PDB file of C-alpha atoms in Angstrom:
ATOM      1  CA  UNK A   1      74.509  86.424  99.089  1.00 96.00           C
ATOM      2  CA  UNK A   2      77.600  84.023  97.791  1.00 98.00           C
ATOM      3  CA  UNK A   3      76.617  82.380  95.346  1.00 98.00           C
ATOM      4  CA  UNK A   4      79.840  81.064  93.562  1.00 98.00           C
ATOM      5  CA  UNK A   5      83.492  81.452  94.304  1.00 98.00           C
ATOM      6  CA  UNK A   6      87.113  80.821  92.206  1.00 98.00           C
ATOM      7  CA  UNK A   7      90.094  80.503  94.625  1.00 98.00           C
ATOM      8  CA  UNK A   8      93.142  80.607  92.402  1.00 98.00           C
ATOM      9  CA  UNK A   9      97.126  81.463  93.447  1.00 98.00           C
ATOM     10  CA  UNK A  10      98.167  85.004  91.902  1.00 98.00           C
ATOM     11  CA  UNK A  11     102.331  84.605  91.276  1.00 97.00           C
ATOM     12  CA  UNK A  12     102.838  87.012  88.464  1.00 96.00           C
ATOM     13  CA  UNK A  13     104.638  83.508  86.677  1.00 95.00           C
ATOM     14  CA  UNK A  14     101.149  82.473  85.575  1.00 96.00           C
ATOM     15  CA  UNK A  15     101.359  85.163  82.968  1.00 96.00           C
ATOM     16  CA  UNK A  16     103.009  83.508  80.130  1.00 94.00           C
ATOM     17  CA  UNK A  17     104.928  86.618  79.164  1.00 94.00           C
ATOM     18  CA  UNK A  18     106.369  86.918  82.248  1.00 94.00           C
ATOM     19  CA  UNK A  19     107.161  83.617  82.547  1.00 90.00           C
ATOM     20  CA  UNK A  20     108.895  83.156  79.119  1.00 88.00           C
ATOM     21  CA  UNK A  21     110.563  80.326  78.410  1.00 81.00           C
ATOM     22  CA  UNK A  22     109.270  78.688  81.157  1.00 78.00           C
ATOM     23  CA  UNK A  23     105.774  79.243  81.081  1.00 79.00           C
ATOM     24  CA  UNK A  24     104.517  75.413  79.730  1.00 89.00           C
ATOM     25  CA  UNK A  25     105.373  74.853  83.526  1.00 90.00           C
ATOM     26  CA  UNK A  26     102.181  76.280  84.916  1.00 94.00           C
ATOM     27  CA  UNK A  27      99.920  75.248  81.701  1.00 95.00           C
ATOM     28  CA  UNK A  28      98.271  73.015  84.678  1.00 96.00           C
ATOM     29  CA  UNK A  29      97.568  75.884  86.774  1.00 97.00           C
ATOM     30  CA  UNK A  30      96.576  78.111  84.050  1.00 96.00           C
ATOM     31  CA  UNK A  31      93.620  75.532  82.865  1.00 96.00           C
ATOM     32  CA  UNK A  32      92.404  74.930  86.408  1.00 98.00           C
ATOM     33  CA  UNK A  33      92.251  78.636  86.908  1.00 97.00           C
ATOM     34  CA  UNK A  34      90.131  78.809  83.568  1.00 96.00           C
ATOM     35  CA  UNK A  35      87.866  76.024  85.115  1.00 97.00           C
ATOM     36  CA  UNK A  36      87.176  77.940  88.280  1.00 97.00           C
ATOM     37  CA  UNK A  37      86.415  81.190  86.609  1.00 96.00           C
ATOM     38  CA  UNK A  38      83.659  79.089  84.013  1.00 95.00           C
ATOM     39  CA  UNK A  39      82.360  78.250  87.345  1.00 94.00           C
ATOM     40  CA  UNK A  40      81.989  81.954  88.395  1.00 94.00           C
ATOM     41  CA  UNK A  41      80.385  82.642  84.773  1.00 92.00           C
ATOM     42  CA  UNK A  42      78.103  79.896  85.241  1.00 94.00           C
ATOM     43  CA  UNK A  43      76.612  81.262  88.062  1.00 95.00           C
ATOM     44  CA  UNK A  44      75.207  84.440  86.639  1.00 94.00           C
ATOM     45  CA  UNK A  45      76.204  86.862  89.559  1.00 96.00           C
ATOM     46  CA  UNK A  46      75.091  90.504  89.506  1.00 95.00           C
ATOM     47  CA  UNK A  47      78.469  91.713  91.332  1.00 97.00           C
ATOM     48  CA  UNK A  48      82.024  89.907  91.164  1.00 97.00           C
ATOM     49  CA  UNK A  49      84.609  90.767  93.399  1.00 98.00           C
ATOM     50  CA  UNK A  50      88.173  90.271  93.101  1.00 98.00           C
ATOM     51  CA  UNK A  51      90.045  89.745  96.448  1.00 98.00           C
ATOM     52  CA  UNK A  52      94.057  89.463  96.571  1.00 98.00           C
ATOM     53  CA  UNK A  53      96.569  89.784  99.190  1.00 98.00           C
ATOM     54  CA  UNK A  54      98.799  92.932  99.544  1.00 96.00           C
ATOM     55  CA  UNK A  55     101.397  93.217 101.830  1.00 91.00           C
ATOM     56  CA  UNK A  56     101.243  96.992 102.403  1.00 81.00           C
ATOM     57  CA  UNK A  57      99.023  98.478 104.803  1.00 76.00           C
ATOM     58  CA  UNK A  58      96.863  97.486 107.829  1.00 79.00           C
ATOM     59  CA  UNK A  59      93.249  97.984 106.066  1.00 86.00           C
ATOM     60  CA  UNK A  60      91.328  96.423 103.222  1.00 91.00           C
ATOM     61  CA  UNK A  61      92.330  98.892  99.694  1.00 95.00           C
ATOM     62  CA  UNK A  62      89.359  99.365  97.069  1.00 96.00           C
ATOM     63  CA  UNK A  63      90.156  99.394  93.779  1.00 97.00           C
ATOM     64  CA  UNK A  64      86.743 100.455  91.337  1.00 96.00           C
ATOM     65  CA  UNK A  65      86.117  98.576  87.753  1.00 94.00           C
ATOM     66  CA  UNK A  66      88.496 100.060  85.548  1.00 93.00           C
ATOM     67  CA  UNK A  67      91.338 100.589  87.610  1.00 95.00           C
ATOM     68  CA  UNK A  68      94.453  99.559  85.688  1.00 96.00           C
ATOM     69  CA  UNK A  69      98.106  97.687  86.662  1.00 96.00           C
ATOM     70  CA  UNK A  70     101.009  96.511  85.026  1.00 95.00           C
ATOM     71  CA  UNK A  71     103.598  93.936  84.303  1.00 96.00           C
ATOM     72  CA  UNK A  72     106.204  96.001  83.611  1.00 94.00           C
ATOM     73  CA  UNK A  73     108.105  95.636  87.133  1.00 92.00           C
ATOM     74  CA  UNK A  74     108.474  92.174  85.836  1.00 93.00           C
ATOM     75  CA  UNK A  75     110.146  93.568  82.433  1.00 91.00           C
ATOM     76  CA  UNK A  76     107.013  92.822  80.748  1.00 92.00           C
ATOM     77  CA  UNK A  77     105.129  95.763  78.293  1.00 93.00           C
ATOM     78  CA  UNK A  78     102.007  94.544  79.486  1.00 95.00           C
ATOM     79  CA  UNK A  79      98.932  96.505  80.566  1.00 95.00           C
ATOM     80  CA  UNK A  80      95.677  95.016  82.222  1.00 96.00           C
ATOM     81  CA  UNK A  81      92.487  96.879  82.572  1.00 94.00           C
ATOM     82  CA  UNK A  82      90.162  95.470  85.957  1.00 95.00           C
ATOM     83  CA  UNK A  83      86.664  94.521  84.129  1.00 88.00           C
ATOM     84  CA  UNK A  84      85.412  95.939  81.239  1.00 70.00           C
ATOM     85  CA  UNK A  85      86.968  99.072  80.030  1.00 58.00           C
ATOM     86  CA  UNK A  86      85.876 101.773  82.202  1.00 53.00           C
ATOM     87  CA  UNK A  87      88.878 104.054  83.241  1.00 48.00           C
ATOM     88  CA  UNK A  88      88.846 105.579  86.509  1.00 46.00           C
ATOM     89  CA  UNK A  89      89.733 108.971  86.747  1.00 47.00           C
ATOM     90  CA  UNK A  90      93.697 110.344  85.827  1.00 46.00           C
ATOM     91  CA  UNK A  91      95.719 109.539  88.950  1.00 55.00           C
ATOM     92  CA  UNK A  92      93.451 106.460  90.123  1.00 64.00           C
ATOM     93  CA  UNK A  93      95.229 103.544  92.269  1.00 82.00           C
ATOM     94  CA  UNK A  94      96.783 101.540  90.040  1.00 93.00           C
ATOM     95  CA  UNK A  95      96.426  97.388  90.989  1.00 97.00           C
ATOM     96  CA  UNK A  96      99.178  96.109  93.338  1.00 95.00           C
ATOM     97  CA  UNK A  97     100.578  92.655  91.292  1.00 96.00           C
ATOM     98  CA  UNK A  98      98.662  90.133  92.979  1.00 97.00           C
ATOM     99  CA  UNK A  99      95.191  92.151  91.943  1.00 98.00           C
ATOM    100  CA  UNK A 100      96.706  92.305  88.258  1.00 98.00           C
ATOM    101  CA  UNK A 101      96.848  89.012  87.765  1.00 98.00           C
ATOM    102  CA  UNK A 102      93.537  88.688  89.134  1.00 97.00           C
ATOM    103  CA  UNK A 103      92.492  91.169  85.886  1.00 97.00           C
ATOM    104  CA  UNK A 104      94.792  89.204  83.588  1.00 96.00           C
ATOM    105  CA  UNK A 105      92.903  86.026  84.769  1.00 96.00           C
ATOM    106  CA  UNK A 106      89.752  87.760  84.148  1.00 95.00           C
ATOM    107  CA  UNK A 107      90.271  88.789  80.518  1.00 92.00           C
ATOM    108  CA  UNK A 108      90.787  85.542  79.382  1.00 88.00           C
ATOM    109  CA  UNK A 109      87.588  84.470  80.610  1.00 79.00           C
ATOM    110  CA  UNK A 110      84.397  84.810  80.023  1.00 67.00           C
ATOM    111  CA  UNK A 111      83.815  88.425  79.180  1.00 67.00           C
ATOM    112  CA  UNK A 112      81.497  90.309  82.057  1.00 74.00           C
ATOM    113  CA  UNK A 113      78.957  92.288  82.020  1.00 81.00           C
ATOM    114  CA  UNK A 114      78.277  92.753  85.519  1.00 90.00           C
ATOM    115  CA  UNK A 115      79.979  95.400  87.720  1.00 93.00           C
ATOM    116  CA  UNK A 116      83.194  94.245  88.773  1.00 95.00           C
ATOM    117  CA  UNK A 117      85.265  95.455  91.553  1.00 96.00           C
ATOM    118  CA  UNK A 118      88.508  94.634  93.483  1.00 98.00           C
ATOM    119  CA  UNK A 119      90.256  94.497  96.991  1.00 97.00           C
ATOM    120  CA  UNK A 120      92.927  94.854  98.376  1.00 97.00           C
ATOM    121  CA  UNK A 121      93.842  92.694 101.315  1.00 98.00           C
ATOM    122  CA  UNK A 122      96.445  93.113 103.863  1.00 97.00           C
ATOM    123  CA  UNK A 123      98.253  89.662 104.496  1.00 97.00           C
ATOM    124  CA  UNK A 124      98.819  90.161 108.272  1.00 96.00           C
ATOM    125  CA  UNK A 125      94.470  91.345 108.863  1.00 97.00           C
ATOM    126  CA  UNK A 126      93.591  89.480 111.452  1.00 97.00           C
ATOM    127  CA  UNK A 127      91.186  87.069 111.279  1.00 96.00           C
ATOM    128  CA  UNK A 128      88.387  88.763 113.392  1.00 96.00           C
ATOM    129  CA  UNK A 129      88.465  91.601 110.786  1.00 96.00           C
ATOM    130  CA  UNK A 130      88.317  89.115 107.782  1.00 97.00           C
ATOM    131  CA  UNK A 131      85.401  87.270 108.047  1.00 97.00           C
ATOM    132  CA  UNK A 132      83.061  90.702 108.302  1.00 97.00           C
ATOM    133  CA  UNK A 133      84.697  91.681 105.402  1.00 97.00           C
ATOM    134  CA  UNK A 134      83.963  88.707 103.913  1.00 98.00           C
ATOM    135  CA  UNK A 135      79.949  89.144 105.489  1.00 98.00           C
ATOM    136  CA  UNK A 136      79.808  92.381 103.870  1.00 97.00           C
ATOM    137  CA  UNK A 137      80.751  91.291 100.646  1.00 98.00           C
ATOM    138  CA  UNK A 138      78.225  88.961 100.411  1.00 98.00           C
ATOM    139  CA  UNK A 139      75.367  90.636 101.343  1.00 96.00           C
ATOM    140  CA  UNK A 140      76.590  93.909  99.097  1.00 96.00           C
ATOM    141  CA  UNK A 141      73.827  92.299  96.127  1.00 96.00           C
ATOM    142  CA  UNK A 142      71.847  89.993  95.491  1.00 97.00           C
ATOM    143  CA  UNK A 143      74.253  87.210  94.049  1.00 97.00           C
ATOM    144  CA  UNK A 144      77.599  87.903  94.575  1.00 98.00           C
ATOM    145  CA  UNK A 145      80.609  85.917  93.300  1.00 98.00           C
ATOM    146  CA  UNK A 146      84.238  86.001  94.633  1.00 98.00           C
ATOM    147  CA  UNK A 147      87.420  85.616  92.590  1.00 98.00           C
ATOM    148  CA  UNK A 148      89.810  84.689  95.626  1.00 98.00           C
ATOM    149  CA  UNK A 149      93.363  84.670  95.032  1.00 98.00           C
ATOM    150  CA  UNK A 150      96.610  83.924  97.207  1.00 98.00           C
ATOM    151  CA  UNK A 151      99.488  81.438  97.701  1.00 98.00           C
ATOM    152  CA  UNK A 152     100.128  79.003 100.024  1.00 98.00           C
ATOM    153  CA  UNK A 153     103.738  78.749 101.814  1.00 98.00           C
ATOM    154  CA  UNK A 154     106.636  79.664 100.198  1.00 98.00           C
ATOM    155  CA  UNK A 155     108.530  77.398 101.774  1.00 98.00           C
ATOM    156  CA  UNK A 156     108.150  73.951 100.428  1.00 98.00           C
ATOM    157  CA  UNK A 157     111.833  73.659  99.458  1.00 97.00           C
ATOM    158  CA  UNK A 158     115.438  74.606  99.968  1.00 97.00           C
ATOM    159  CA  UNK A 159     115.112  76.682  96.769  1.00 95.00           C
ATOM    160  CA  UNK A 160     111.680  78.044  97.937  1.00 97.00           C
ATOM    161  CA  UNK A 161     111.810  82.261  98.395  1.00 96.00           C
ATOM    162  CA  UNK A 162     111.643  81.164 102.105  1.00 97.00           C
ATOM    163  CA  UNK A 163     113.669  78.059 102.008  1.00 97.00           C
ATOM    164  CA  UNK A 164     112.102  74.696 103.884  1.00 98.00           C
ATOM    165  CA  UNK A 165     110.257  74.437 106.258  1.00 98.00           C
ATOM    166  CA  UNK A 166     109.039  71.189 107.389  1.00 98.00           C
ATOM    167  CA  UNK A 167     105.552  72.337 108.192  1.00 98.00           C
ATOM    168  CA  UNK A 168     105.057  73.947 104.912  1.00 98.00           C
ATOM    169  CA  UNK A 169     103.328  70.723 103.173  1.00 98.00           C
ATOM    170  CA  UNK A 170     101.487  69.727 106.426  1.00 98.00           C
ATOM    171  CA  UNK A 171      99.749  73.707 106.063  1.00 98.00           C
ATOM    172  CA  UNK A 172      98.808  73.519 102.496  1.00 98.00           C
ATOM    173  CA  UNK A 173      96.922  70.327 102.566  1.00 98.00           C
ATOM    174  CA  UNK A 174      95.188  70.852 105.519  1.00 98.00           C
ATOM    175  CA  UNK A 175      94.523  74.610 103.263  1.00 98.00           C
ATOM    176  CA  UNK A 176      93.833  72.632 100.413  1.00 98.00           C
ATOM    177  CA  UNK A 177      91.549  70.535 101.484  1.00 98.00           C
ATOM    178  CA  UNK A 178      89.534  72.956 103.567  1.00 98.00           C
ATOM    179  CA  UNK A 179      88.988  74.981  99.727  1.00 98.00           C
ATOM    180  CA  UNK A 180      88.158  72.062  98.126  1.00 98.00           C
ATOM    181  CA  UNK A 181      85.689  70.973 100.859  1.00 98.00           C
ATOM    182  CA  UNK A 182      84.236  74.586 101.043  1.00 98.00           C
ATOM    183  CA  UNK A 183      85.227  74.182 105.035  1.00 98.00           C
ATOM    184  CA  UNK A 184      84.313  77.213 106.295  1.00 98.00           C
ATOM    185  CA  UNK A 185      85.172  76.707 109.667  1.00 98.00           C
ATOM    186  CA  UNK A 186      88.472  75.062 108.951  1.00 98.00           C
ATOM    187  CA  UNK A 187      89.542  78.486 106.952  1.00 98.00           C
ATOM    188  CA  UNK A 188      88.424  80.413 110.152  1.00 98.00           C
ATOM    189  CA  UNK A 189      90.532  78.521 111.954  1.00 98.00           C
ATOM    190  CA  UNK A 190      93.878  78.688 109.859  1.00 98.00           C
ATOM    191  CA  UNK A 191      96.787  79.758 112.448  1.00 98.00           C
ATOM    192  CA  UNK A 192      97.488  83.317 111.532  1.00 97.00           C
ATOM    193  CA  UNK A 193     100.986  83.214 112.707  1.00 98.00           C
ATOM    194  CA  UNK A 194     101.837  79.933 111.670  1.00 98.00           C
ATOM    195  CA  UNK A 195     100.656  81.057 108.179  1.00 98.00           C
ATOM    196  CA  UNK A 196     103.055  83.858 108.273  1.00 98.00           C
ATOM    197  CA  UNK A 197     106.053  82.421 109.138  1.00 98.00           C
ATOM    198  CA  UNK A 198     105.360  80.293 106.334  1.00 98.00           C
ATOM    199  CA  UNK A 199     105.010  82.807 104.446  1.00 98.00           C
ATOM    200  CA  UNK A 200     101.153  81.981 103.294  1.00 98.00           C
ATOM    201  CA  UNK A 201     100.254  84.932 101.487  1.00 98.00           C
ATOM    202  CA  UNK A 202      96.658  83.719 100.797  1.00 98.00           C
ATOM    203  CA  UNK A 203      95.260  83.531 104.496  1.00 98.00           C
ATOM    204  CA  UNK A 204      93.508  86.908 104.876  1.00 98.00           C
ATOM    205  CA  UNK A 205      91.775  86.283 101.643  1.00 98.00           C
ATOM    206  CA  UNK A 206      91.030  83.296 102.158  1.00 98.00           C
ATOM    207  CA  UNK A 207      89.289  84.093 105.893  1.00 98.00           C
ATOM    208  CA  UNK A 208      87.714  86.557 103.826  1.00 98.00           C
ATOM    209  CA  UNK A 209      85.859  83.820 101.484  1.00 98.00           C
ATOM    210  CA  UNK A 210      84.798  82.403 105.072  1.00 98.00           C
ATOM    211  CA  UNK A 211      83.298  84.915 106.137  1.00 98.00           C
ATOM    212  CA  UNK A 212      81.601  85.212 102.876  1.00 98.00           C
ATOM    213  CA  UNK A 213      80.181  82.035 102.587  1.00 98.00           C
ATOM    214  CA  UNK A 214      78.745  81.669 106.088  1.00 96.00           C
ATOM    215  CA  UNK A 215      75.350  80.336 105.878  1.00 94.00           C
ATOM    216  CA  UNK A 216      75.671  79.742 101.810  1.00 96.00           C
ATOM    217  CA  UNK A 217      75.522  76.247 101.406  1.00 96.00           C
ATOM    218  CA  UNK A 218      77.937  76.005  98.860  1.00 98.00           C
ATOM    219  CA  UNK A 219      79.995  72.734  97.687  1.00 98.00           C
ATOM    220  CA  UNK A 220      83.862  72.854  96.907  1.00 98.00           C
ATOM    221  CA  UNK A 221      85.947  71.393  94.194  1.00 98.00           C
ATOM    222  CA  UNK A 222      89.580  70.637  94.443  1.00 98.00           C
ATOM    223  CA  UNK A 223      90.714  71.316  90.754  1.00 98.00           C
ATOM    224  CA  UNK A 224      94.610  71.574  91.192  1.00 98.00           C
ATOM    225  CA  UNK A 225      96.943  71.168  93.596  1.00 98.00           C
ATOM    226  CA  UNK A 226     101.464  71.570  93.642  1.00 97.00           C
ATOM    227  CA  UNK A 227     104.314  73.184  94.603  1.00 97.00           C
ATOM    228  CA  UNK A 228     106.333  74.490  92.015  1.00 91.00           C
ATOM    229  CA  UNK A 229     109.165  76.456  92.604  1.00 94.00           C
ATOM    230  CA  UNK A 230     108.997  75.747  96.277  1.00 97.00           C
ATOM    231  CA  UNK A 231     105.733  77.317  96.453  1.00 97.00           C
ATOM    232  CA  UNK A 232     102.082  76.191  97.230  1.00 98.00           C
ATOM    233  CA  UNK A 233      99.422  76.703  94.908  1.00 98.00           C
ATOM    234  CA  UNK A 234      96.065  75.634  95.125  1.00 98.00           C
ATOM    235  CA  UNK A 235      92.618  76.364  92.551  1.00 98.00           C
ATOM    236  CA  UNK A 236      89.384  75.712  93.737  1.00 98.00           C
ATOM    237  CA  UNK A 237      85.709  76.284  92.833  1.00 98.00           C
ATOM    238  CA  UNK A 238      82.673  76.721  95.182  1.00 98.00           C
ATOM    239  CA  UNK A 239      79.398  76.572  93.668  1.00 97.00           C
TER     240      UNK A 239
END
């Protein structure tokens, strides 16, 4: 079952070398993400799972402990390894960005010794498909822990990617708060096409964590909330 979850946003500006000179910017987000993922530790799961969204494809993508990605589409010689060091096979999938700053957020945790593993998931899967996902998951070991990440709209601004629009802030606090609440129901019930012309990109995932947590009892913890660079981000911790 669920026992513990870390919902953190995944731009590829949270790594400091990518960011460069403007990295002190998201020092905020960086900390809170740290918080969430001591929660994760904490909890002493015997499987962690890293979800992200991925805009290519119609169908969840696995990706095994191991698997590798890279920053260097951002200009950045920088390598990440998902988990411990355990290569996959020559020719493996390599992590799409959002999953490699999931492993870049991971090896500055805690390290972990349990088997670690990573999906894939497509920002337009419907909700009816996320939420078994998100059933499987959980029941896949005894305590399970998720590592959720994904963006709100990126359109809280004129110099937003998607420039304004006015519903932007209304959808990211009623997101927000349903994360920090551990609203399960309220996450099921996130408008799938609303979210995407608001170009949410953590809505799948985040139906996915609903599913997941069905029946768990689990509390939530607002840790950080803004919108820098015209884009929501939100960190959260359910224990």
């Amino acid at each position: 079952m669920l026992v513990a979850a870390a919902i953190c946003p995944c731009p590829p500006l949270l790594v400091p070398e990518v960011a460069t000179g403007a990295a002190p910017e998201l020092d905020p987000v960086r900390a809170a993400c740290r918080d969430a993922l001591g929660v994760l530790a904490a909890a002493r799961p015997d499987r962690l799972v890293v979800l992200a969204p991925t805009t290519d494809g119609t169908t969840e993508a696995r990706y095994p402990q191991g698997s590798t990605g890279s920053f260097r589409g951002f200009g950045v010689d920088l390598d990440v390894t998902l988990g411990a060091a355990d290569p996959t096979p020559s020719g493996g999938p390599r992590l799409p960005p959002a999953l490699a700053v999931g492993a870049w957020l991971l090896s500055r945790a805690d390290r972990w010794e349990v088997p670690v593993e990573a999906f894939g998931v497509p920002e337009s899967l419907p909700g009816d498909r996320c939420r078994p996902l998100g059933r499987e998951l959980a029941g896949s070991a005894p305590r399970v822990a998720l590592l959720v990440l994904g963006d709100g709209s990126a359109r809280r601004s004129v110099k937003a990617p998607g420039y304004f629009d006015e519903r932007a802030e209304a959808f990211d606090a009623g997101a927000a708060r349903a994360l920090g609440a551990a609203d399960t129901a309220a996450l099921a019930a996130l408008d799938e096409r609303l979210a995407a012309d608001l170009m949410v990109s953590g809505r799948s995932c985040w139906q996915v964590l609903a599913g997941a947590a069905e029946g768990a009892g689990l509390r939530g913890q607002l840790l950080h909330e803004e919108a820098p660079y015209g884009v929501g981000y939100a960190v959260a911790a359910w224990t």
